[in-house]
Amino acid sequence: MQLSIIVPTFNEAPNVAELIRRASEALEGIDAEIVFVDDSTDATPDAIRDAAASTDVPVRIIHRDRPTGGLGGAVMAGIAAAQADACLVMDGDLQHPPETIPDLFDRFEQGDVDLVIASRYAGGWATGGLADKRRILVSKLSTMLTRAMFPIRLSNVSDPMTGFFLIDRGCLDGAPLKPRGFKILLEILARKNLRVAEVPFDFAHRSAGDSKATLRQGGHFIMQLTALRFGKMSLFAVIGGLGAVVNLAIMWGLTSLGVDYIIAAIIGAETTIIGNFLMQERFVFHDMRGEASTVWVRFAKSFTFNNAEALIRIPVLAVMVESWHFLPVIAAAITLAVAFIVRFVFHSLVVYAPRRPGAPSRARRIVEEIDDQAMSPGEL
């Protein structure tokens, strides 16, 4: 068996026959099976069995009465039951077109990667299958936040939120995976160092049935993301909190000495921005400095952004209090919370972004400069 296709399903009865038909056509020349891991409460199991009778591709169904781990748990159950080591995971709603299966398999067969991701964004933002502008915005923001949380692991991954990928299951041996919710690929990428490639695909419109994307699922995603990356973000928050205390202490000390409170506030803010940068360099983003731009460039980006953020946040705070009648403390808490997330995303994706491909590291530049200046034996 060359390939096992894992399809987790929950109430997808109207879609499974078409999925099996199109997958069977796409799998011509590939020795493959289709494994449905079904958590449905409707007639999906019967629809799978009926459709399986009309194809030569082996089709199996694992029905779970107790869907432990949600969609992620279903994927892991399917991978464990697969007959092939090459396991392709896709949704059962036909938004992942079966015609892309050969592209994933051909890329995997080149033998130089452990994981091939079908990316909606490899060629730009492909949003055709998203129902409205709100879902497009949520998709973009969640992807940006996820990449900010794992800027090194996901530096070459444009779509860590996709559920359409092919993986060598041998790479998962011993992985401390704790599937919870619906972003199993994110779990894998966060916990395993894998060789990754991407192939583009067009995200299709849902063929039938209802979307599983709900506010509750969004909450599960935030919890999963926080659990995976709590360390770096929590350190960023602690440093920000300490900076706020120092800011207030500086302002109190200067005003006690008779300095005007506006000048004291400016001195306190600028001192805090510099102090926070130094602490973040040392404790939060220390593992990203080697691939990022020089320290002075990082400082310039951080310093400029933090000052711009403050210039924007203060007027917003005033509008919330004066025009929208928020309590000052509540308005300040909201603006600071939003500012914290924006600062973290900016520092992860911009300040400490890896240099563009081909840009030499500082150490390499020094070596090259020494080589350029060294005399050849003929010049001695």
Tab-separated table of C-alpha atoms in Angstrom:
chain	number	residue	atom	x	y	z
A	1	MET	CA	0.000	0.000	0.000
A	2	GLN	CA	1.507	3.334	-1.110
A	3	LEU	CA	-0.953	5.784	0.389
A	4	SER	CA	-3.648	5.917	3.063
A	5	ILE	CA	-6.151	8.755	2.845
A	6	ILE	CA	-7.574	9.720	6.239
A	7	VAL	CA	-10.947	11.485	6.149
A	8	PRO	CA	-12.402	12.545	9.513
A	9	THR	CA	-16.148	13.087	9.182
A	10	PHE	CA	-18.932	14.530	11.282
A	11	ASN	CA	-22.381	14.554	9.656
A	12	GLU	CA	-21.135	14.674	6.050
A	13	ALA	CA	-23.633	12.223	4.527
A	14	PRO	CA	-24.416	14.428	1.485
A	15	ASN	CA	-20.736	14.728	0.531
A	16	VAL	CA	-19.105	11.325	0.986
A	17	ALA	CA	-20.312	9.666	-2.233
A	18	GLU	CA	-18.940	12.514	-4.367
A	19	LEU	CA	-15.705	12.531	-2.369
A	20	ILE	CA	-15.169	8.797	-2.916
A	21	ARG	CA	-15.965	9.091	-6.627
A	22	ARG	CA	-13.567	11.983	-7.219
A	23	ALA	CA	-10.854	10.514	-5.001
A	24	SER	CA	-11.059	7.189	-6.852
A	25	GLU	CA	-10.494	8.956	-10.170
A	26	ALA	CA	-7.587	10.961	-8.749
A	27	LEU	CA	-5.948	7.824	-7.335
A	28	GLU	CA	-5.561	6.066	-10.677
A	29	GLY	CA	-2.101	4.498	-10.730
A	30	ILE	CA	-1.629	4.848	-6.951
A	31	ASP	CA	-2.084	1.857	-4.646
A	32	ALA	CA	-4.193	3.544	-1.994
A	33	GLU	CA	-6.976	3.162	0.534
A	34	ILE	CA	-9.505	5.574	2.015
A	35	VAL	CA	-10.064	5.445	5.769
A	36	PHE	CA	-13.032	7.356	7.163
A	37	VAL	CA	-12.921	8.088	10.879
A	38	ASP	CA	-16.496	8.971	11.612
A	39	ASP	CA	-17.947	10.757	14.627
A	40	SER	CA	-21.326	11.378	12.991
A	41	THR	CA	-24.783	11.312	14.484
A	42	ASP	CA	-26.513	11.156	11.071
A	43	ALA	CA	-26.498	8.624	8.221
A	44	THR	CA	-22.875	9.275	7.209
A	45	PRO	CA	-21.697	5.674	8.003
A	46	ASP	CA	-24.409	4.207	5.745
A	47	ALA	CA	-23.587	6.708	2.981
A	48	ILE	CA	-19.922	5.680	3.155
A	49	ARG	CA	-20.736	1.971	2.924
A	50	ASP	CA	-23.074	2.511	-0.022
A	51	ALA	CA	-20.528	4.612	-1.919
A	52	ALA	CA	-17.686	2.164	-1.162
A	53	ALA	CA	-19.484	-0.528	-3.147
A	54	SER	CA	-19.110	1.496	-6.343
A	55	THR	CA	-15.305	1.896	-6.320
A	56	ASP	CA	-12.296	-0.374	-6.672
A	57	VAL	CA	-10.347	1.645	-4.075
A	58	PRO	CA	-10.474	-0.054	-0.664
A	59	VAL	CA	-12.651	1.988	1.701
A	60	ARG	CA	-12.776	1.443	5.444
A	61	ILE	CA	-14.786	3.153	8.140
A	62	ILE	CA	-13.929	3.569	11.818
A	63	HIS	CA	-16.983	4.825	13.674
A	64	ARG	CA	-16.267	6.341	17.071
A	65	ASP	CA	-19.142	6.434	19.527
A	66	ARG	CA	-16.946	8.466	21.878
A	67	PRO	CA	-15.047	11.036	19.757
A	68	THR	CA	-12.051	11.537	22.046
A	69	GLY	CA	-9.897	14.495	21.038
A	70	GLY	CA	-12.347	15.888	18.509
A	71	LEU	CA	-11.177	16.144	14.912
A	72	GLY	CA	-7.526	15.941	15.920
A	73	GLY	CA	-8.187	12.704	17.769
A	74	ALA	CA	-9.990	11.328	14.721
A	75	VAL	CA	-6.997	12.107	12.509
A	76	MET	CA	-4.610	10.352	14.897
A	77	ALA	CA	-6.931	7.326	15.085
A	78	GLY	CA	-6.955	7.125	11.294
A	79	ILE	CA	-3.169	7.410	11.045
A	80	ALA	CA	-2.787	4.637	13.629
A	81	ALA	CA	-5.100	2.349	11.623
A	82	ALA	CA	-3.582	3.149	8.204
A	83	GLN	CA	-1.925	0.433	6.151
A	84	ALA	CA	0.544	2.821	4.487
A	85	ASP	CA	3.195	4.982	6.117
A	86	ALA	CA	2.304	7.836	3.771
A	87	CYS	CA	-0.895	9.246	5.286
A	88	LEU	CA	-2.862	11.992	3.570
A	89	VAL	CA	-5.378	13.885	5.702
A	90	MET	CA	-8.281	15.795	4.155
A	91	ASP	CA	-11.720	17.064	5.115
A	92	GLY	CA	-14.917	15.329	4.056
A	93	ASP	CA	-16.775	18.446	2.876
A	94	LEU	CA	-15.061	18.675	-0.566
A	95	GLN	CA	-13.438	22.016	0.224
A	96	HIS	CA	-10.213	20.030	-0.103
A	97	PRO	CA	-10.458	18.949	-3.758
A	98	PRO	CA	-9.519	15.267	-4.251
A	99	GLU	CA	-7.881	16.246	-7.549
A	100	THR	CA	-4.989	17.707	-5.521
A	101	ILE	CA	-4.119	14.298	-4.031
A	102	PRO	CA	-1.682	13.324	-6.845
A	103	ASP	CA	0.157	16.661	-6.439
A	104	LEU	CA	0.728	15.971	-2.750
A	105	PHE	CA	1.771	12.377	-3.372
A	106	ASP	CA	4.136	13.231	-6.240
A	107	ARG	CA	5.879	15.866	-4.094
A	108	PHE	CA	6.174	13.437	-1.198
A	109	GLU	CA	7.594	10.726	-3.461
A	110	GLN	CA	10.602	12.910	-4.237
A	111	GLY	CA	11.863	11.701	-0.863
A	112	ASP	CA	13.341	14.892	0.544
A	113	VAL	CA	10.501	15.899	2.899
A	114	ASP	CA	8.525	14.426	5.778
A	115	LEU	CA	5.424	16.532	5.339
A	116	VAL	CA	3.685	18.056	2.322
A	117	ILE	CA	1.111	20.750	3.029
A	118	ALA	CA	-1.649	21.729	0.634
A	119	SER	CA	-1.596	25.482	1.118
A	120	ARG	CA	-4.364	27.947	0.365
A	121	TYR	CA	-1.830	30.773	0.487
A	122	ALA	CA	1.256	29.445	-1.305
A	123	GLY	CA	0.403	31.643	-4.268
A	124	GLY	CA	-1.318	34.426	-2.323
A	125	TRP	CA	-4.549	34.623	-0.321
A	126	ALA	CA	-6.899	32.068	-1.886
A	127	THR	CA	-10.210	32.720	-0.151
A	128	GLY	CA	-12.692	31.337	-2.657
A	129	GLY	CA	-14.136	28.749	-0.279
A	130	LEU	CA	-14.683	31.141	2.603
A	131	ALA	CA	-18.291	32.185	2.927
A	132	ASP	CA	-17.944	35.924	3.589
A	133	LYS	CA	-15.560	38.762	4.397
A	134	ARG	CA	-15.795	38.025	8.114
A	135	ARG	CA	-14.485	34.485	7.653
A	136	ILE	CA	-11.750	35.743	5.317
A	137	LEU	CA	-10.647	38.242	7.960
A	138	VAL	CA	-10.738	35.600	10.706
A	139	SER	CA	-8.689	33.241	8.527
A	140	LYS	CA	-6.035	35.868	7.827
A	141	LEU	CA	-5.789	37.034	11.435
A	142	SER	CA	-5.644	33.515	12.876
A	143	THR	CA	-2.924	32.529	10.402
A	144	MET	CA	-0.884	35.646	11.221
A	145	LEU	CA	-1.252	35.049	14.956
A	146	THR	CA	-0.254	31.403	14.600
A	147	ARG	CA	2.865	32.250	12.597
A	148	ALA	CA	3.738	34.927	15.131
A	149	MET	CA	3.524	32.344	17.909
A	150	PHE	CA	5.916	29.986	16.092
A	151	PRO	CA	8.027	32.237	13.848
A	152	ILE	CA	10.900	29.734	13.508
A	153	ARG	CA	8.979	26.481	13.118
A	154	LEU	CA	6.535	28.083	10.684
A	155	SER	CA	8.967	30.314	8.802
A	156	ASN	CA	8.527	28.211	5.638
A	157	VAL	CA	4.851	27.362	6.196
A	158	SER	CA	2.286	29.709	4.639
A	159	ASP	CA	-0.811	27.804	5.803
A	160	PRO	CA	-0.360	26.138	9.214
A	161	MET	CA	-4.143	26.123	9.685
A	162	THR	CA	-4.946	23.828	6.781
A	163	GLY	CA	-6.358	20.371	7.369
A	164	PHE	CA	-5.067	19.076	4.016
A	165	PHE	CA	-1.617	17.487	4.211
A	166	LEU	CA	0.427	14.323	3.644
A	167	ILE	CA	2.822	13.061	6.300
A	168	ASP	CA	5.170	10.154	6.845
A	169	ARG	CA	3.651	8.680	9.975
A	170	GLY	CA	7.016	7.290	11.016
A	171	CYS	CA	7.999	10.866	11.855
A	172	LEU	CA	5.306	10.913	14.537
A	173	ASP	CA	6.790	8.041	16.534
A	174	GLY	CA	7.464	9.286	20.040
A	175	ALA	CA	5.915	12.701	19.343
A	176	PRO	CA	4.214	14.117	22.468
A	177	LEU	CA	1.025	14.906	20.560
A	178	LYS	CA	-2.032	15.848	22.576
A	179	PRO	CA	-4.780	16.162	19.964
A	180	ARG	CA	-7.488	18.533	21.082
A	181	GLY	CA	-9.786	20.315	18.691
A	182	PHE	CA	-9.395	20.682	14.969
A	183	LYS	CA	-5.882	21.982	14.199
A	184	ILE	CA	-3.860	18.768	14.313
A	185	LEU	CA	-1.352	20.033	11.735
A	186	LEU	CA	-0.489	22.939	14.016
A	187	GLU	CA	0.059	20.461	16.846
A	188	ILE	CA	2.415	18.414	14.664
A	189	LEU	CA	4.362	21.423	13.389
A	190	ALA	CA	4.741	22.864	16.894
A	191	ARG	CA	6.038	19.661	18.462
A	192	LYS	CA	8.100	18.083	15.663
A	193	ASN	CA	10.974	19.421	13.598
A	194	LEU	CA	10.046	18.211	10.121
A	195	ARG	CA	11.197	18.777	6.556
A	196	VAL	CA	8.254	20.566	4.966
A	197	ALA	CA	7.150	21.339	1.425
A	198	GLU	CA	3.996	23.001	0.145
A	199	VAL	CA	1.816	22.640	-2.928
A	200	PRO	CA	-0.878	25.210	-3.745
A	201	PHE	CA	-4.542	24.346	-4.032
A	202	ASP	CA	-7.805	26.210	-4.566
A	203	PHE	CA	-9.971	26.124	-1.459
A	204	ALA	CA	-13.397	25.124	-2.761
A	205	HIS	CA	-16.861	26.085	-1.623
A	206	ARG	CA	-18.621	23.617	0.664
A	207	SER	CA	-20.630	21.195	-1.467
A	208	ALA	CA	-23.369	20.417	1.085
A	209	GLY	CA	-24.044	20.420	4.788
A	210	ASP	CA	-23.135	23.018	7.384
A	211	SER	CA	-19.770	24.509	8.270
A	212	LYS	CA	-18.198	23.265	11.514
A	213	ALA	CA	-16.510	26.616	12.135
A	214	THR	CA	-18.269	28.063	15.185
A	215	LEU	CA	-17.480	30.509	17.958
A	216	ARG	CA	-16.874	27.522	20.218
A	217	GLN	CA	-14.355	26.087	17.751
A	218	GLY	CA	-12.662	29.485	17.699
A	219	GLY	CA	-12.351	29.306	21.460
A	220	HIS	CA	-10.836	25.827	21.186
A	221	PHE	CA	-8.312	27.160	18.669
A	222	ILE	CA	-7.236	30.000	20.969
A	223	MET	CA	-6.848	27.545	23.850
A	224	GLN	CA	-4.829	25.143	21.691
A	225	LEU	CA	-2.592	27.907	20.373
A	226	THR	CA	-2.007	29.313	23.855
A	227	ALA	CA	-1.227	25.873	25.267
A	228	LEU	CA	1.316	25.201	22.517
A	229	ARG	CA	3.081	28.542	22.703
A	230	PHE	CA	2.356	29.778	26.209
A	231	GLY	CA	5.996	30.078	27.191
A	232	LYS	CA	7.167	32.791	24.751
A	233	MET	CA	3.999	34.842	24.970
A	234	SER	CA	3.880	34.675	28.763
A	235	LEU	CA	7.467	35.952	29.013
A	236	PHE	CA	6.554	38.795	26.673
A	237	ALA	CA	3.607	39.627	28.944
A	238	VAL	CA	5.710	39.465	32.134
A	239	ILE	CA	8.298	41.819	30.670
A	240	GLY	CA	5.548	44.167	29.551
A	241	GLY	CA	4.071	44.116	33.046
A	242	LEU	CA	7.426	44.840	34.662
A	243	GLY	CA	7.955	47.643	32.174
A	244	ALA	CA	4.633	49.195	33.178
A	245	VAL	CA	5.670	49.134	36.848
A	246	VAL	CA	9.036	50.720	36.022
A	247	ASN	CA	7.301	53.320	33.885
A	248	LEU	CA	5.063	54.354	36.766
A	249	ALA	CA	7.998	54.358	39.202
A	250	ILE	CA	10.052	56.644	36.943
A	251	MET	CA	7.124	58.972	36.462
A	252	TRP	CA	6.435	59.109	40.225
A	253	GLY	CA	10.090	59.755	41.040
A	254	LEU	CA	10.486	62.558	38.487
A	255	THR	CA	7.261	64.304	39.440
A	256	SER	CA	8.333	64.117	43.088
A	257	LEU	CA	11.427	66.055	42.058
A	258	GLY	CA	9.280	68.730	40.433
A	259	VAL	CA	9.486	67.577	36.817
A	260	ASP	CA	6.364	68.323	34.756
A	261	TYR	CA	4.176	65.200	34.531
A	262	ILE	CA	4.106	65.235	30.702
A	263	ILE	CA	7.896	65.278	30.515
A	264	ALA	CA	8.052	62.629	33.244
A	265	ALA	CA	5.608	60.449	31.308
A	266	ILE	CA	7.664	60.768	28.119
A	267	ILE	CA	10.923	59.920	29.906
A	268	GLY	CA	9.276	56.965	31.646
A	269	ALA	CA	7.772	55.658	28.406
A	270	GLU	CA	10.976	55.939	26.379
A	271	THR	CA	13.064	54.367	29.154
A	272	THR	CA	10.576	51.517	29.396
A	273	ILE	CA	10.608	50.930	25.619
A	274	ILE	CA	14.404	50.619	25.646
A	275	GLY	CA	14.384	48.410	28.759
A	276	ASN	CA	11.683	46.156	27.358
A	277	PHE	CA	13.637	45.711	24.133
A	278	LEU	CA	16.762	44.639	26.021
A	279	MET	CA	14.760	42.185	28.159
A	280	GLN	CA	12.979	40.752	25.114
A	281	GLU	CA	16.321	40.298	23.374
A	282	ARG	CA	17.658	38.377	26.338
A	283	PHE	CA	14.698	36.297	27.446
A	284	VAL	CA	11.946	36.127	24.784
A	285	PHE	CA	13.411	36.200	21.280
A	286	HIS	CA	16.969	35.069	22.020
A	287	ASP	CA	16.501	31.975	19.832
A	288	MET	CA	15.572	34.111	16.823
A	289	ARG	CA	18.380	36.678	16.865
A	290	GLY	CA	20.801	34.578	14.816
A	291	GLU	CA	18.579	34.588	11.718
A	292	ALA	CA	17.158	38.091	12.197
A	293	SER	CA	18.551	41.463	11.135
A	294	THR	CA	21.259	43.248	13.142
A	295	VAL	CA	20.578	44.411	16.689
A	296	TRP	CA	20.442	48.068	15.683
A	297	VAL	CA	17.913	47.365	12.949
A	298	ARG	CA	15.835	45.323	15.398
A	299	PHE	CA	16.008	48.149	17.938
A	300	ALA	CA	15.001	50.751	15.359
A	301	LYS	CA	11.973	48.708	14.306
A	302	SER	CA	10.919	48.041	17.904
A	303	PHE	CA	11.475	51.622	19.090
A	304	THR	CA	9.614	53.162	16.128
A	305	PHE	CA	6.690	50.771	16.386
A	306	ASN	CA	6.225	51.168	20.134
A	307	ASN	CA	6.196	54.947	19.870
A	308	ALA	CA	3.755	54.847	16.965
A	309	GLU	CA	1.548	52.432	18.894
A	310	ALA	CA	1.472	54.788	21.878
A	311	LEU	CA	0.566	57.754	19.653
A	312	ILE	CA	-2.380	55.773	18.270
A	313	ARG	CA	-3.498	54.154	21.523
A	314	ILE	CA	-3.854	57.383	23.546
A	315	PRO	CA	-6.343	59.056	21.147
A	316	VAL	CA	-8.305	55.786	20.900
A	317	LEU	CA	-8.458	55.704	24.682
A	318	ALA	CA	-9.758	59.274	24.715
A	319	VAL	CA	-12.475	58.456	22.159
A	320	MET	CA	-13.603	55.420	24.154
A	321	VAL	CA	-13.933	57.508	27.322
A	322	GLU	CA	-15.271	60.776	25.915
A	323	SER	CA	-17.461	59.570	23.039
A	324	TRP	CA	-18.332	55.971	23.880
A	325	HIS	CA	-18.573	56.556	27.630
A	326	PHE	CA	-16.337	53.699	28.733
A	327	LEU	CA	-14.993	53.881	32.251
A	328	PRO	CA	-11.355	55.073	31.993
A	329	VAL	CA	-10.023	51.938	33.688
A	330	ILE	CA	-12.030	49.645	31.401
A	331	ALA	CA	-10.981	51.588	28.298
A	332	ALA	CA	-7.341	51.482	29.361
A	333	ALA	CA	-7.530	47.728	29.992
A	334	ILE	CA	-9.041	47.078	26.549
A	335	THR	CA	-6.531	49.226	24.677
A	336	LEU	CA	-3.598	47.727	26.571
A	337	ALA	CA	-4.802	44.179	25.878
A	338	VAL	CA	-5.135	44.890	22.153
A	339	ALA	CA	-1.777	46.692	22.143
A	340	PHE	CA	-0.122	43.685	23.820
A	341	ILE	CA	-1.288	41.296	21.094
A	342	VAL	CA	-0.348	43.726	18.311
A	343	ARG	CA	3.118	44.300	19.815
A	344	PHE	CA	3.738	40.573	20.156
A	345	VAL	CA	2.675	39.844	16.574
A	346	PHE	CA	4.775	42.725	15.215
A	347	HIS	CA	7.905	41.698	17.098
A	348	SER	CA	7.542	38.051	16.086
A	349	LEU	CA	6.815	38.639	12.411
A	350	VAL	CA	8.710	41.857	11.698
A	351	VAL	CA	11.363	42.761	14.279
A	352	TYR	CA	12.754	39.215	14.533
A	353	ALA	CA	11.802	38.007	11.075
A	354	PRO	CA	14.486	35.902	9.373
A	355	ARG	CA	16.582	37.744	6.820
A	356	ARG	CA	15.518	37.322	3.231
A	357	PRO	CA	16.845	34.173	1.523
A	358	GLY	CA	20.413	34.669	0.387
A	359	ALA	CA	21.205	37.421	2.869
A	360	PRO	CA	24.419	36.420	4.662
A	361	SER	CA	24.600	36.310	8.433
A	362	ARG	CA	26.774	38.855	10.263
A	363	ALA	CA	29.427	36.207	10.985
A	364	ARG	CA	29.452	35.140	7.349
A	365	ARG	CA	29.759	38.761	6.186
A	366	ILE	CA	32.774	39.268	8.458
A	367	VAL	CA	34.454	36.136	7.072
A	368	GLU	CA	33.751	37.249	3.509
A	369	GLU	CA	35.187	40.710	4.221
A	370	ILE	CA	38.359	39.139	5.664
A	371	ASP	CA	38.651	36.893	2.608
A	372	ASP	CA	38.226	39.880	0.301
A	373	GLN	CA	40.957	41.794	2.102
A	374	ALA	CA	43.419	38.880	2.408
A	375	MET	CA	46.370	38.780	-0.016
A	376	SER	CA	46.926	35.823	-2.250
A	377	PRO	CA	50.322	33.989	-2.116
A	378	GLY	CA	51.361	35.774	-5.300
A	379	GLU	CA	50.946	39.150	-3.610
A	380	LEU	CA	53.299	38.362	-0.685
